């Protein structure tokens, strides 16, 4: 029963480790995506600055640059929304990682406690086995003594019967 429980705990520990590894991978992927988004955002901001300079120079290009700027603002807003979503995902992954690590610590402590209890139970079982062996030796000795006493009693009974017969025949 304790073996089953240890097996379950080991399985849960393995699952917790897998969750932690998956969280780490997700975190690294989100960090990479954020870096890419920041680079995209930086390029978008550079284009917006260039567009604003052309607005001053060319009135006709104002409309084109204005449209481009609106497009870039939409892209930036989407990028910010994605960045916020990634940050939220990172926070969730970090919380899951912390939870998995806490579970791992709990499982490890439980395994140590169960191992200690197992060792104590094995020591008690070993002591009980030695006690049983000692008691069995004592029982064997007493049975041997009992057989010896029964033999003596039987011999004495025969002697008494023989004596009684001798007395009766007189």
Short mmCIF file of C-alpha atoms in Angstrom, two decimals:
data_model
loop_
_atom_site.label_atom_id
_atom_site.label_comp_id
_atom_site.label_asym_id
_atom_site.label_seq_id
_atom_site.Cartn_x
_atom_site.Cartn_y
_atom_site.Cartn_z
CA UNK A 1 0.00 0.00 0.00
CA UNK A 2 2.83 2.36 0.81
CA UNK A 3 4.57 1.25 -2.39
CA UNK A 4 1.45 2.28 -4.31
CA UNK A 5 1.40 5.59 -2.58
CA UNK A 6 5.09 6.15 -3.25
CA UNK A 7 4.48 5.20 -6.89
CA UNK A 8 1.61 7.69 -7.09
CA UNK A 9 3.76 10.36 -5.47
CA UNK A 10 6.61 9.64 -7.88
CA UNK A 11 4.18 9.88 -10.80
CA UNK A 12 2.85 13.16 -9.48
CA UNK A 13 6.41 14.41 -9.03
CA UNK A 14 7.22 13.48 -12.63
CA UNK A 15 4.10 15.29 -13.79
CA UNK A 16 5.03 18.36 -11.75
CA UNK A 17 8.49 18.34 -13.30
CA UNK A 18 6.99 18.04 -16.79
CA UNK A 19 4.69 20.99 -16.06
CA UNK A 20 7.67 23.00 -14.83
CA UNK A 21 9.65 22.16 -17.98
CA UNK A 22 6.70 23.10 -20.18
CA UNK A 23 6.34 26.36 -18.28
CA UNK A 24 10.03 27.11 -18.83
CA UNK A 25 9.69 26.40 -22.57
CA UNK A 26 6.60 28.61 -22.81
CA UNK A 27 8.37 31.36 -20.91
CA UNK A 28 11.37 31.23 -23.28
CA UNK A 29 9.05 31.26 -26.31
CA UNK A 30 7.15 34.27 -24.95
CA UNK A 31 10.41 36.10 -24.25
CA UNK A 32 11.53 35.45 -27.83
CA UNK A 33 8.19 36.65 -29.20
CA UNK A 34 8.31 39.78 -27.06
CA UNK A 35 11.80 40.56 -28.36
CA UNK A 36 10.54 40.15 -31.93
CA UNK A 37 7.54 42.37 -31.20
CA UNK A 38 9.76 45.03 -29.67
CA UNK A 39 11.94 44.98 -32.79
CA UNK A 40 8.81 45.24 -34.99
CA UNK A 41 7.54 48.08 -32.85
CA UNK A 42 10.86 49.91 -33.05
CA UNK A 43 10.85 49.64 -36.84
CA UNK A 44 7.25 50.84 -36.93
CA UNK A 45 8.12 53.84 -34.78
CA UNK A 46 11.02 54.71 -37.09
CA UNK A 47 8.70 54.63 -40.10
CA UNK A 48 6.21 56.87 -38.29
CA UNK A 49 8.93 59.42 -37.54
CA UNK A 50 10.03 59.41 -41.18
CA UNK A 51 6.43 59.86 -42.29
CA UNK A 52 5.93 62.86 -40.01
CA UNK A 53 9.01 64.55 -41.52
CA UNK A 54 7.63 64.12 -45.01
CA UNK A 55 4.30 65.65 -43.93
CA UNK A 56 6.05 68.97 -43.37
CA UNK A 57 7.82 68.80 -46.76
CA UNK A 58 5.06 67.52 -49.02
CA UNK A 59 1.39 68.37 -48.62
CA UNK A 60 0.32 65.70 -51.09
CA UNK A 61 2.17 62.97 -49.22
CA UNK A 62 0.43 64.11 -46.05
CA UNK A 63 -2.62 62.04 -46.88
CA UNK A 64 -0.54 58.98 -47.76
CA UNK A 65 1.62 59.31 -44.67
CA UNK A 66 -1.46 59.97 -42.54
CA UNK A 67 -3.01 56.76 -43.80
CA UNK A 68 0.26 54.91 -43.19
CA UNK A 69 0.43 56.37 -39.70
CA UNK A 70 -3.10 55.22 -38.94
CA UNK A 71 -2.18 51.79 -40.20
CA UNK A 72 0.92 51.78 -38.04
CA UNK A 73 -1.08 52.89 -35.01
CA UNK A 74 -3.46 49.99 -35.54
CA UNK A 75 -0.47 47.65 -35.86
CA UNK A 76 1.09 49.15 -32.76
CA UNK A 77 -2.14 48.74 -30.84
CA UNK A 78 -2.38 45.14 -31.97
CA UNK A 79 1.26 44.63 -31.04
CA UNK A 80 0.59 46.14 -27.61
CA UNK A 81 -2.41 43.89 -27.19
CA UNK A 82 -0.32 40.87 -28.16
CA UNK A 83 2.44 42.03 -25.86
CA UNK A 84 -0.03 42.38 -23.00
CA UNK A 85 -1.39 38.93 -23.80
CA UNK A 86 2.16 37.53 -23.79
CA UNK A 87 2.93 39.25 -20.51
CA UNK A 88 -0.24 37.78 -19.04
CA UNK A 89 0.75 34.38 -20.37
CA UNK A 90 4.21 34.80 -18.84
CA UNK A 91 2.65 35.70 -15.49
CA UNK A 92 0.40 32.64 -15.67
CA UNK A 93 3.31 30.40 -16.67
CA UNK A 94 5.44 31.81 -13.86
CA UNK A 95 2.64 31.18 -11.36
CA UNK A 96 2.25 27.63 -12.67
CA UNK A 97 5.99 27.11 -12.41
CA UNK A 98 6.01 28.34 -8.80
CA UNK A 99 3.04 26.11 -8.01
CA UNK A 100 4.75 23.12 -9.65
CA UNK A 101 7.94 23.82 -7.69
CA UNK A 102 5.97 24.02 -4.45
CA UNK A 103 4.23 20.76 -5.28
CA UNK A 104 7.60 19.22 -6.08
CA UNK A 105 8.95 20.32 -2.69
CA UNK A 106 5.83 18.96 -0.98
CA UNK A 107 6.15 15.64 -2.82
CA UNK A 108 9.84 15.38 -2.04
CA UNK A 109 9.14 16.02 1.64
CA UNK A 110 6.36 13.45 1.58
CA UNK A 111 8.66 10.93 -0.09
CA UNK A 112 11.31 11.55 2.57
CA UNK A 113 8.71 11.09 5.31
CA UNK A 114 7.35 7.94 3.68
CA UNK A 115 10.89 6.59 3.27
CA UNK A 116 11.59 7.25 6.93
CA UNK A 117 8.33 5.57 7.93
CA UNK A 118 9.21 2.64 5.68
CA UNK A 119 12.62 2.31 7.32
CA UNK A 120 11.02 2.45 10.75
CA UNK A 121 8.45 -0.18 9.73
CA UNK A 122 11.19 -2.40 8.32
CA UNK A 123 13.16 -2.05 11.56
CA UNK A 124 10.05 -2.96 13.58
CA UNK A 125 9.38 -5.91 11.29
CA UNK A 126 12.96 -7.10 11.64
CA UNK A 127 12.73 -6.79 15.44
CA UNK A 128 9.41 -8.66 15.38
CA UNK A 129 10.95 -11.43 13.27
CA UNK A 130 13.83 -11.81 15.73
CA UNK A 131 11.34 -11.87 18.62
CA UNK A 132 9.27 -14.52 16.83
CA UNK A 133 12.39 -16.61 16.25
CA UNK A 134 13.34 -16.35 19.93
CA UNK A 135 9.81 -17.24 21.00
CA UNK A 136 9.72 -20.16 18.55
CA UNK A 137 12.97 -21.49 20.02
CA UNK A 138 11.48 -21.17 23.49
CA UNK A 139 8.28 -22.96 22.35
CA UNK A 140 10.37 -25.73 20.76
CA UNK A 141 12.39 -26.12 23.96
CA UNK A 142 9.23 -26.23 26.09
CA UNK A 143 7.63 -28.78 23.75
CA UNK A 144 10.76 -30.93 24.03
CA UNK A 145 10.59 -30.61 27.83
CA UNK A 146 6.88 -31.52 27.73
CA UNK A 147 7.58 -34.64 25.66
CA UNK A 148 10.32 -35.64 28.10
CA UNK A 149 8.00 -35.16 31.06
CA UNK A 150 5.23 -37.12 29.35
CA UNK A 151 7.67 -39.97 28.71
CA UNK A 152 8.70 -39.92 32.37
CA UNK A 153 5.03 -39.87 33.42
CA UNK A 154 4.29 -42.80 31.14
CA UNK A 155 7.22 -44.78 32.56
CA UNK A 156 6.11 -43.99 36.10
CA UNK A 157 2.57 -45.04 35.26
CA UNK A 158 3.81 -48.36 33.92
CA UNK A 159 5.93 -48.84 37.01
CA UNK A 160 2.94 -48.07 39.26
CA UNK A 161 0.75 -50.50 37.30
CA UNK A 162 3.42 -53.18 37.51
CA UNK A 163 3.76 -52.58 41.22
CA UNK A 164 -0.03 -52.76 41.69
CA UNK A 165 -0.16 -56.02 39.78
CA UNK A 166 2.64 -57.40 41.91
CA UNK A 167 0.78 -56.34 45.04
CA UNK A 168 -2.45 -57.87 43.86
CA UNK A 169 -0.82 -61.14 43.00
CA UNK A 170 0.54 -61.49 46.50
#
